[in-house]
XYZ file of C-alpha atoms in Angstrom:
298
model
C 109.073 95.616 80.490
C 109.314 98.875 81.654
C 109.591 100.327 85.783
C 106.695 103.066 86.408
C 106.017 104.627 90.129
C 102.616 105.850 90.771
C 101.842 108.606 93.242
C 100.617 106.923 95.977
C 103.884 105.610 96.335
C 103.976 109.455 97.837
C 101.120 109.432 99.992
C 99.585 110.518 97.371
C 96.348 108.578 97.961
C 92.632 108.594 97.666
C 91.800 109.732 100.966
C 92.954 112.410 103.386
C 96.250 112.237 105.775
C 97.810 114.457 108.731
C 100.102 116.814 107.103
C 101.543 118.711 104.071
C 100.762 116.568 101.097
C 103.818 116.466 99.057
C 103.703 118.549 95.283
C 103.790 117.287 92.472
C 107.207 118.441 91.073
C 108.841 116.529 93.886
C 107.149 113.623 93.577
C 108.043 113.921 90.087
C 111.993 115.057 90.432
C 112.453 111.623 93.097
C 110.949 109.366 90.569
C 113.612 110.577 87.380
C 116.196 110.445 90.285
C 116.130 107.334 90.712
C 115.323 105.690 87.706
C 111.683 105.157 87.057
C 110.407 105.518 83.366
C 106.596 106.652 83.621
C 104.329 107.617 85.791
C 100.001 107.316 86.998
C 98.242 110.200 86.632
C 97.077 109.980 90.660
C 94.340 111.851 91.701
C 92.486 114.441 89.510
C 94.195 117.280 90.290
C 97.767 116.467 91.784
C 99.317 116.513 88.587
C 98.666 119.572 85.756
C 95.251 119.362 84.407
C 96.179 121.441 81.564
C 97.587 119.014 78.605
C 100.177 121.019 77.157
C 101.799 121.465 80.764
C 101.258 118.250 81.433
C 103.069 117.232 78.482
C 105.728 119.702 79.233
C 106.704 118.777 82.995
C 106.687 114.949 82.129
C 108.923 115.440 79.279
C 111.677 117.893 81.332
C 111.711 115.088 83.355
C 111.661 112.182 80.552
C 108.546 110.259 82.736
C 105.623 108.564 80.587
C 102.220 108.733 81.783
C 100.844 105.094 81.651
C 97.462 105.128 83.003
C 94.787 106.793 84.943
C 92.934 105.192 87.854
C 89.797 105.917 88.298
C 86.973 104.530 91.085
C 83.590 104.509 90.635
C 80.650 102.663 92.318
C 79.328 100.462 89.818
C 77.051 98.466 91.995
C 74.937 101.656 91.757
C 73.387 102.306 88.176
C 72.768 105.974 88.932
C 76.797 106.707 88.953
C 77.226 105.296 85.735
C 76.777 108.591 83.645
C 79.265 110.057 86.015
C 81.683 107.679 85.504
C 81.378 107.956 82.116
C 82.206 111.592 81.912
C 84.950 111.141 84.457
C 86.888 108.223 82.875
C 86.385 110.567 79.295
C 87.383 113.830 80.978
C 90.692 111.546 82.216
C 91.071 109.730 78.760
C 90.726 113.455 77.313
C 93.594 114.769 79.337
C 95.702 111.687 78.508
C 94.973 112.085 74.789
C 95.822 115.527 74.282
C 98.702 115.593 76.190
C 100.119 113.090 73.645
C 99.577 109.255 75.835
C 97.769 108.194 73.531
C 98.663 104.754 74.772
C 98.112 105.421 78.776
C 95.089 103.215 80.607
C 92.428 103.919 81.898
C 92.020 101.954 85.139
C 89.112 101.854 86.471
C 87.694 100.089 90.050
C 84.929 100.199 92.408
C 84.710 102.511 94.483
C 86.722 101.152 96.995
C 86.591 101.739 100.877
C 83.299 103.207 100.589
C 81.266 100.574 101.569
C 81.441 99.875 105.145
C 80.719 96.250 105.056
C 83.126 95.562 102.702
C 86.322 97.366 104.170
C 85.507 95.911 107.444
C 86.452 92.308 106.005
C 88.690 93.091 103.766
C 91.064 90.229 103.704
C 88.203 87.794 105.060
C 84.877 88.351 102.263
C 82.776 85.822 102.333
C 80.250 85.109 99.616
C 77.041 86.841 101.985
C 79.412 90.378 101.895
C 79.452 90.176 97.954
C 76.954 91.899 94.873
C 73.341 90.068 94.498
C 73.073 88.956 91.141
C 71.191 91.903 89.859
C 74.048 94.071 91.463
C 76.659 92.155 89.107
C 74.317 92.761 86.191
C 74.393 96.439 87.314
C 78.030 96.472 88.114
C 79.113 94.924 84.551
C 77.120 96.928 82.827
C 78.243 99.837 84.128
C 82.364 98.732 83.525
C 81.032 98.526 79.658
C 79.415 101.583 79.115
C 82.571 103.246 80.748
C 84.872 101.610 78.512
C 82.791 101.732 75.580
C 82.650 105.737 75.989
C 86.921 105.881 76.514
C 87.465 103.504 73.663
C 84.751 105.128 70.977
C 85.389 108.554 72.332
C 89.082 108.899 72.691
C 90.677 105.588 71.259
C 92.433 104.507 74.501
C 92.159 101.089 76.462
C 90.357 100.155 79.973
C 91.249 97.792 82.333
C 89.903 97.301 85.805
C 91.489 96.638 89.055
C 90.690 94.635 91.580
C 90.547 95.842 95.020
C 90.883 94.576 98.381
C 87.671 96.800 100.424
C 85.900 97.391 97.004
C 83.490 94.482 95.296
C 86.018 92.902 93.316
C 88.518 91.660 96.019
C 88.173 88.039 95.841
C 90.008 85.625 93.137
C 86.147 84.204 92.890
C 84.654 88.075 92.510
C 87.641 88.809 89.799
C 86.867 86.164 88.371
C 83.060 86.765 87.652
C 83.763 89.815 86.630
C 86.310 88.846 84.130
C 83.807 86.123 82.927
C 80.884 88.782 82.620
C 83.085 91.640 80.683
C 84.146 91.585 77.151
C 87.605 90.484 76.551
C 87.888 93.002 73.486
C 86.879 95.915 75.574
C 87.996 95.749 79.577
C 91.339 94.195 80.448
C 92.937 93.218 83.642
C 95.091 95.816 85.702
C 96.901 92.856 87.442
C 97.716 93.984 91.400
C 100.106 91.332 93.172
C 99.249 92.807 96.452
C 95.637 93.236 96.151
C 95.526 89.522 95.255
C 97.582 88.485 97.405
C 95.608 90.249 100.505
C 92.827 89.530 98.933
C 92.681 85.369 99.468
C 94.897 84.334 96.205
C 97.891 83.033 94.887
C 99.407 85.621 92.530
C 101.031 83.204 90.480
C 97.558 81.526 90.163
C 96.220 84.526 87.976
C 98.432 83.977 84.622
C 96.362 80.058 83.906
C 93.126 81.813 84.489
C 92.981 85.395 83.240
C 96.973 85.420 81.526
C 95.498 86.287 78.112
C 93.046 89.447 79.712
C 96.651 91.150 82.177
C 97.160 94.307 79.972
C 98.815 96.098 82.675
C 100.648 95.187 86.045
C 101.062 96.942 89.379
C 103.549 95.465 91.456
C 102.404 95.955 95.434
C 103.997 93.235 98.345
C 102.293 92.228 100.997
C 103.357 91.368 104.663
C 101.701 87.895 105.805
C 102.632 88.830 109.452
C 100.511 91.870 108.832
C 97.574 90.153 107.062
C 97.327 86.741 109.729
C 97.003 89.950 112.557
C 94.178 91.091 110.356
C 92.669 87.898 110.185
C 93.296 86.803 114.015
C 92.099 90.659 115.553
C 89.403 91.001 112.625
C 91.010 94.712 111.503
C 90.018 96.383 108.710
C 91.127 97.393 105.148
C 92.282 101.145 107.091
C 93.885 99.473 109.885
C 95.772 96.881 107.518
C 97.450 99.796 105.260
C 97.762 102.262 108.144
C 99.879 98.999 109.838
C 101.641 98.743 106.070
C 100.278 95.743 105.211
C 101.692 96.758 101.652
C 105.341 96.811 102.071
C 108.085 97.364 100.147
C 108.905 95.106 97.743
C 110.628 91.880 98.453
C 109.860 92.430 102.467
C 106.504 89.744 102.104
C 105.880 87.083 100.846
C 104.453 87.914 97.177
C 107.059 85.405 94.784
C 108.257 88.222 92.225
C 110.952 86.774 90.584
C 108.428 84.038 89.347
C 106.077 86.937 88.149
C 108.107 88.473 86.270
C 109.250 84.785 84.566
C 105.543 84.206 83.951
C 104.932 87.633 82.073
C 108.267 87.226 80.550
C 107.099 83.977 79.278
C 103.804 85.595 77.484
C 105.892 88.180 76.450
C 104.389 91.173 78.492
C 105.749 93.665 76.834
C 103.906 96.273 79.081
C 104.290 98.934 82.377
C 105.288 97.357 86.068
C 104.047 100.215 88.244
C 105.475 99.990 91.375
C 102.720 100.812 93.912
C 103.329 101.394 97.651
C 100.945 102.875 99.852
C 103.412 105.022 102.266
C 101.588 107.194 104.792
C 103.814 109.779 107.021
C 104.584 107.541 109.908
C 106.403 105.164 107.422
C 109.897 107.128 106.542
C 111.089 108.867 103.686
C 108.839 108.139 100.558
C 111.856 108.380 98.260
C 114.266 105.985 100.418
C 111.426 103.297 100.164
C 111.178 104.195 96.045
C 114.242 103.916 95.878
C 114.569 100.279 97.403
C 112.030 99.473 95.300
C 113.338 100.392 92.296
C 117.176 98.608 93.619
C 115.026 95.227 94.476
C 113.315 95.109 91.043
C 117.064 95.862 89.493
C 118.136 92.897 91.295
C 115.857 90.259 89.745
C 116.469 91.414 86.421
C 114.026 94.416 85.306
């Protein structure tokens, strides 16, 4: 198994924050600094959209780039042809910058619906898709991942979200019940599960055979029983660092990494912390993260 960082890990996120967003060639110098191997492509934009000097800044600094994420709101059928051209336009960029092996990773659109980021943490079956809304929603994830894989050869696997329609270990599993095994993988988040109502560890007897590719994200229980007890939401929870760094809550990793070790994962961890400005130094917490995974044997 190899150790990938993702830019979010940065601040680097899907929304806007106060201040001067960090560049990419820093982002990019901290993670060969200390260690990491590869790298997401973040959002469109933060990193060169040009392939060849794509290709060129990740190899000066000898970083692979593993996957693309990509959210799109599947519930609604007129996004799919979007989606479509966004997750090829990404694939594209991957392909001829020479990853021909990268992801795409694809999600709802997550945080967008106001219902569900309110509860996220809490979803109860009445905040979830109708069942014309899955039938919507799957097909949607196919004809994405149909495009990417006919189109441009590479892989899709989705990711389930806390604030986005897959959150639950009951949504992820619908959806992994609905999709084609052959076509859309699992994106396995240990946070995201973990916030989301579910045992980590409980995900390799139910969907072991579909995890393609792993992000590693903790997750403070002090943090999520507030969120439960003051009903916060998904903003508040992050904002409060509900993902922390790695080995500060209460997600099991050295028993993570035995499981995948025992299927043979042979596959990216991407370390993902969400660090926004009040938090400290993006590269100290990196770094510990990179140190803690050192520590229990990666």
């Amino acid at each position: 198994m190899k150790i990938a960082n993702a830019p979010c890990s940065w601040g680097v996120l899907e929304f806007d924050l106060p201040g001067e967003p960090l560049d990419y060639p820093q982002v990019l110098n901290e993670m060969q600094v200390i260690g990491y191997r590869g790298t997401e492509l973040g959002d469109w934009g933060f990193l060169p959209t040009d392939s060849e000097k794509l290709r060129a800044e990740l190899k000066e600094r000898e970083l692979t780039l593993v996957a693309a994420f990509l959210p799109i709101p599947f519930a609604d059928r007129y996004t799919h042809a979007w989606g479509k051209a966004r997750a090829v336009q990404h694939a594209r960029l991957l392909v001829a910058a020479g990853f021909d092996t990268a992801f795409i990773v694809l999600s709802d659109h997550n945080g967008s619906v106001e219902e569900r980021w309110k509860n996220a943490g809490r979803i109860r079956p009445e905040h979830g898709l109708t069942k014309e809304q899955w039938r919507t929603f799957v097909k949607g994830v196919h004809r994405v991942a149909r495009a990417v894989k006919d189109e441009m050869g590479l892989r899709t696997v989705f990711h389930h979200h806390c604030a986005g329609y897959v959150e639950t270990p009951d949504e992820l599993d619908t959806l992994m019940k609905r999709t084609d095994p052959e076509l859309v993988g699992l994106c396995f988040d240990t946070g995201h599960y973990r916030f989301g109502g579910g045992n980590p560890l409980d995900i390799f007897e139910k969907h072991g055979e579909r995890i393609w590719h792993v992000h590693f994200k903790d997750c403070d229980p002090e943090i999520v029983a507030q969120v439960l007890k003051e009903d916060l939401s998904y903003f508040n929870a992050i904002n409060s660092g509900v993902f922390c760094e790695l080995g500060k809550g209460d997600v099991d990793f050295p028993a993570i990494v035995a499981e995948l070790q025992k299927r043979n994962y042979d596959g990216w961890i991407v370390v993902e912390q969400d660090v926004f400005p009040e938090m400290g130094s993006p590269y100290e917490s990196a770094k510990r993260n990179f140190n803690y995974l050192k520590s229990i044997g990666l």
